[in-house]
């Protein structure tokens, strides 16, 4: 009985705390740092680290008014990624550029007059625009990671579907900081079938950024 009372009290506090949260239609510009890990499911799992940076825009749309602070968030961003490694004394750089369209659903939790915590979950549609592998050695051509002629069955996929979960901390209705985790549902690479197994490569990453609200 005591447990039920505690749960009821906690639910009441949650409702009371969020009822004052202001959910209005607003937009924002943001810049993010995106450390990303590309993981291939070989027999010995291989992981590549990619430094990434994102510039984007989002629009938050209140779905239930101030009393039910649910929101839909849409937008778009450009993400640049750089992977560097050395093999046999040769420096290899992978340059990646993608257009992302995230669609998120969230809930705004008021933390005071100037603060709101907005957790969210959603999906991400990605169009991979550019993928070039370069070498710091003369006489070696660049490789197009999306070309079958250059990559064969290991060429990168142009379209991907993924998901993310995270939160934004809205400050004074003018600034925000954000942290999120994302994962690809569909692979960035489909390798040749070997031994009845189709090797695939996916990415996992963290979004750390800030932005302006207007």
Coordinates of C-alpha atoms in Angstrom, one line a residue:
X1 CA 0.0 0.0 0.0
X2 CA 2.8 2.3 0.8
X3 CA 4.4 1.6 -2.5
X4 CA 1.2 2.6 -4.3
X5 CA 1.0 5.8 -2.4
X6 CA 4.6 6.7 -3.2
X7 CA 4.0 6.0 -6.9
X8 CA 0.9 8.2 -6.8
X9 CA 2.8 11.0 -5.2
X10 CA 5.6 10.8 -7.7
X11 CA 3.1 10.9 -10.6
X12 CA 1.4 13.9 -9.0
X13 CA 4.8 15.7 -8.7
X14 CA 5.6 14.9 -12.3
X15 CA 2.4 16.3 -13.6
X16 CA 2.7 19.4 -11.4
X17 CA 6.2 20.0 -12.5
X18 CA 5.5 19.7 -16.2
X19 CA 2.2 21.4 -16.4
X20 CA 4.0 24.8 -16.2
X21 CA 6.3 23.9 -19.1
X22 CA 5.9 26.2 -22.0
X23 CA 5.8 24.4 -25.4
X24 CA 5.5 26.9 -28.3
X25 CA 6.4 26.7 -31.9
X26 CA 10.1 27.7 -32.2
X27 CA 13.1 27.1 -34.4
X28 CA 16.8 26.8 -33.8
X29 CA 20.2 26.7 -35.4
X30 CA 22.9 24.4 -34.0
X31 CA 26.4 23.2 -34.3
X32 CA 27.5 19.8 -33.1
X33 CA 30.5 17.7 -32.6
X34 CA 29.8 14.1 -33.5
X35 CA 32.3 11.4 -32.4
X36 CA 31.2 8.3 -34.4
X37 CA 32.2 4.7 -34.5
X38 CA 31.8 2.7 -37.7
X39 CA 31.5 -1.0 -36.7
X40 CA 31.8 -3.9 -39.2
X41 CA 30.6 -7.4 -38.2
X42 CA 33.6 -9.3 -39.5
X43 CA 34.7 -12.4 -37.6
X44 CA 37.0 -10.1 -35.7
X45 CA 34.9 -7.0 -35.2
X46 CA 36.6 -3.9 -36.7
X47 CA 35.9 -0.4 -35.5
X48 CA 36.8 2.9 -37.1
X49 CA 36.6 6.2 -35.3
X50 CA 35.3 9.2 -37.3
X51 CA 35.4 12.8 -36.2
X52 CA 32.3 14.6 -37.3
X53 CA 30.8 18.1 -37.3
X54 CA 27.2 19.0 -38.0
X55 CA 25.5 22.3 -38.9
X56 CA 21.7 22.2 -38.8
X57 CA 18.3 23.7 -38.3
X58 CA 15.3 22.4 -36.5
X59 CA 11.6 23.4 -35.9
X60 CA 9.7 22.4 -32.8
X61 CA 5.9 22.2 -33.1
X62 CA 3.8 21.9 -29.9
X63 CA 1.2 19.1 -30.2
X64 CA -0.9 19.5 -27.1
X65 CA -0.6 23.2 -26.0
X66 CA 0.8 24.3 -22.7
X67 CA -1.1 21.7 -20.6
X68 CA 0.2 18.7 -22.5
X69 CA 3.8 19.6 -23.4
X70 CA 4.3 17.1 -26.3
X71 CA 6.2 18.3 -29.3
X72 CA 7.2 17.2 -32.8
X73 CA 10.6 18.3 -34.0
X74 CA 11.7 18.3 -37.7
X75 CA 14.6 19.8 -39.5
X76 CA 17.7 19.1 -41.5
X77 CA 21.5 19.2 -41.2
X78 CA 24.7 18.7 -43.0
X79 CA 27.3 16.4 -41.4
X80 CA 31.0 16.2 -42.3
X81 CA 33.1 13.3 -41.1
X82 CA 36.8 12.6 -41.3
X83 CA 38.5 9.3 -40.6
X84 CA 42.3 9.1 -40.7
X85 CA 44.6 6.1 -40.5
X86 CA 48.1 4.9 -41.5
X87 CA 48.8 1.7 -43.4
X88 CA 52.3 0.7 -44.5
X89 CA 53.5 4.2 -43.8
X90 CA 50.8 5.8 -46.0
X91 CA 48.3 8.3 -44.5
X92 CA 44.8 7.6 -45.6
X93 CA 41.9 10.0 -45.2
X94 CA 38.2 9.3 -45.6
X95 CA 36.1 12.5 -46.2
X96 CA 32.3 12.0 -45.7
X97 CA 29.4 14.4 -46.2
X98 CA 25.7 13.6 -45.6
X99 CA 22.3 15.3 -45.5
X100 CA 20.2 14.2 -42.5
X101 CA 16.5 14.7 -41.9
X102 CA 15.7 13.9 -38.3
X103 CA 12.1 13.5 -37.1
X104 CA 11.7 13.5 -33.3
X105 CA 8.9 13.3 -30.7
X106 CA 9.5 14.6 -27.2
X107 CA 8.2 15.9 -23.9
X108 CA 9.1 19.3 -22.4
X109 CA 9.8 19.3 -18.6
X110 CA 9.8 22.7 -17.0
X111 CA 12.6 23.2 -14.5
X112 CA 11.9 26.8 -13.7
X113 CA 11.3 30.2 -15.3
X114 CA 14.4 30.0 -17.5
X115 CA 15.0 26.2 -18.0
X116 CA 13.3 23.4 -19.7
X117 CA 14.5 19.8 -20.3
X118 CA 13.2 18.3 -23.5
X119 CA 13.9 14.6 -23.9
X120 CA 13.1 13.1 -27.3
X121 CA 13.2 10.0 -29.4
X122 CA 13.0 9.7 -33.2
X123 CA 14.2 8.5 -36.6
X124 CA 16.7 9.8 -39.0
X125 CA 16.7 9.7 -42.8
X126 CA 20.2 10.1 -44.3
X127 CA 21.4 10.8 -47.8
X128 CA 25.1 10.2 -48.2
X129 CA 26.3 12.9 -50.6
X130 CA 30.1 12.4 -50.7
X131 CA 32.6 9.8 -49.7
X132 CA 36.2 10.1 -50.9
X133 CA 39.3 8.2 -49.7
X134 CA 42.6 10.1 -50.3
X135 CA 46.2 9.1 -50.0
X136 CA 49.3 11.2 -49.2
X137 CA 51.3 9.5 -51.9
X138 CA 51.8 10.6 -55.6
X139 CA 50.5 8.4 -58.3
X140 CA 47.6 7.0 -56.3
X141 CA 44.1 7.9 -57.4
X142 CA 41.4 8.9 -54.9
X143 CA 38.7 6.3 -54.3
X144 CA 35.0 7.1 -54.5
X145 CA 33.4 5.1 -51.6
X146 CA 30.0 5.1 -53.4
X147 CA 31.4 3.8 -56.7
X148 CA 31.0 0.1 -57.7
X149 CA 34.0 0.5 -60.0
X150 CA 36.2 1.6 -57.1
X151 CA 34.7 -0.4 -54.2
X152 CA 33.0 -3.4 -55.7
X153 CA 30.4 -5.1 -53.4
X154 CA 31.8 -3.1 -50.4
X155 CA 30.7 0.3 -51.8
X156 CA 28.8 2.6 -49.4
X157 CA 25.0 2.9 -49.5
X158 CA 23.5 6.2 -50.5
X159 CA 20.4 6.0 -48.3
X160 CA 20.2 5.0 -44.6
X161 CA 17.6 4.8 -41.9
X162 CA 18.6 5.4 -38.3
X163 CA 17.3 6.5 -34.9
X164 CA 18.3 8.7 -32.0
X165 CA 17.4 9.4 -28.4
X166 CA 18.5 12.4 -26.5
X167 CA 17.6 15.7 -24.8
X168 CA 17.9 19.4 -25.1
X169 CA 18.3 21.8 -22.2
X170 CA 16.5 25.0 -23.2
X171 CA 18.0 28.1 -21.4
X172 CA 16.2 31.4 -21.2
X173 CA 14.2 30.5 -24.4
X174 CA 17.3 31.7 -26.3
X175 CA 20.0 29.0 -26.1
X176 CA 20.2 25.3 -25.8
X177 CA 22.7 22.5 -25.2
X178 CA 22.1 19.0 -26.5
X179 CA 23.3 15.5 -26.0
X180 CA 22.1 12.4 -27.9
X181 CA 23.0 8.9 -29.1
X182 CA 22.3 7.6 -32.6
X183 CA 22.5 4.3 -34.3
X184 CA 21.9 3.2 -37.9
X185 CA 19.2 0.7 -38.6
X186 CA 20.4 0.0 -42.1
X187 CA 24.0 -0.6 -43.0
X188 CA 26.4 1.8 -44.6
X189 CA 28.1 -1.1 -46.4
X190 CA 27.0 -4.5 -47.7
X191 CA 29.9 -6.7 -48.3
X192 CA 30.2 -9.8 -50.6
X193 CA 28.6 -12.9 -49.2
X194 CA 31.3 -15.1 -47.7
X195 CA 30.5 -18.5 -46.2
X196 CA 26.8 -17.7 -46.4
X197 CA 27.2 -14.5 -44.3
X198 CA 26.7 -11.0 -45.7
X199 CA 29.1 -8.7 -43.8
X200 CA 27.7 -5.3 -42.9
X201 CA 28.9 -2.1 -41.4
X202 CA 26.9 0.3 -39.2
X203 CA 27.6 3.5 -37.3
X204 CA 27.0 4.5 -33.7
X205 CA 27.6 8.0 -32.5
X206 CA 27.1 10.7 -29.9
X207 CA 25.8 14.3 -30.6
X208 CA 27.2 17.0 -28.4
X209 CA 26.2 20.5 -29.4
X210 CA 24.7 23.9 -28.7
X211 CA 22.5 26.3 -30.6
X212 CA 20.3 29.4 -30.7
X213 CA 16.5 29.4 -30.3
X214 CA 14.4 31.9 -32.1

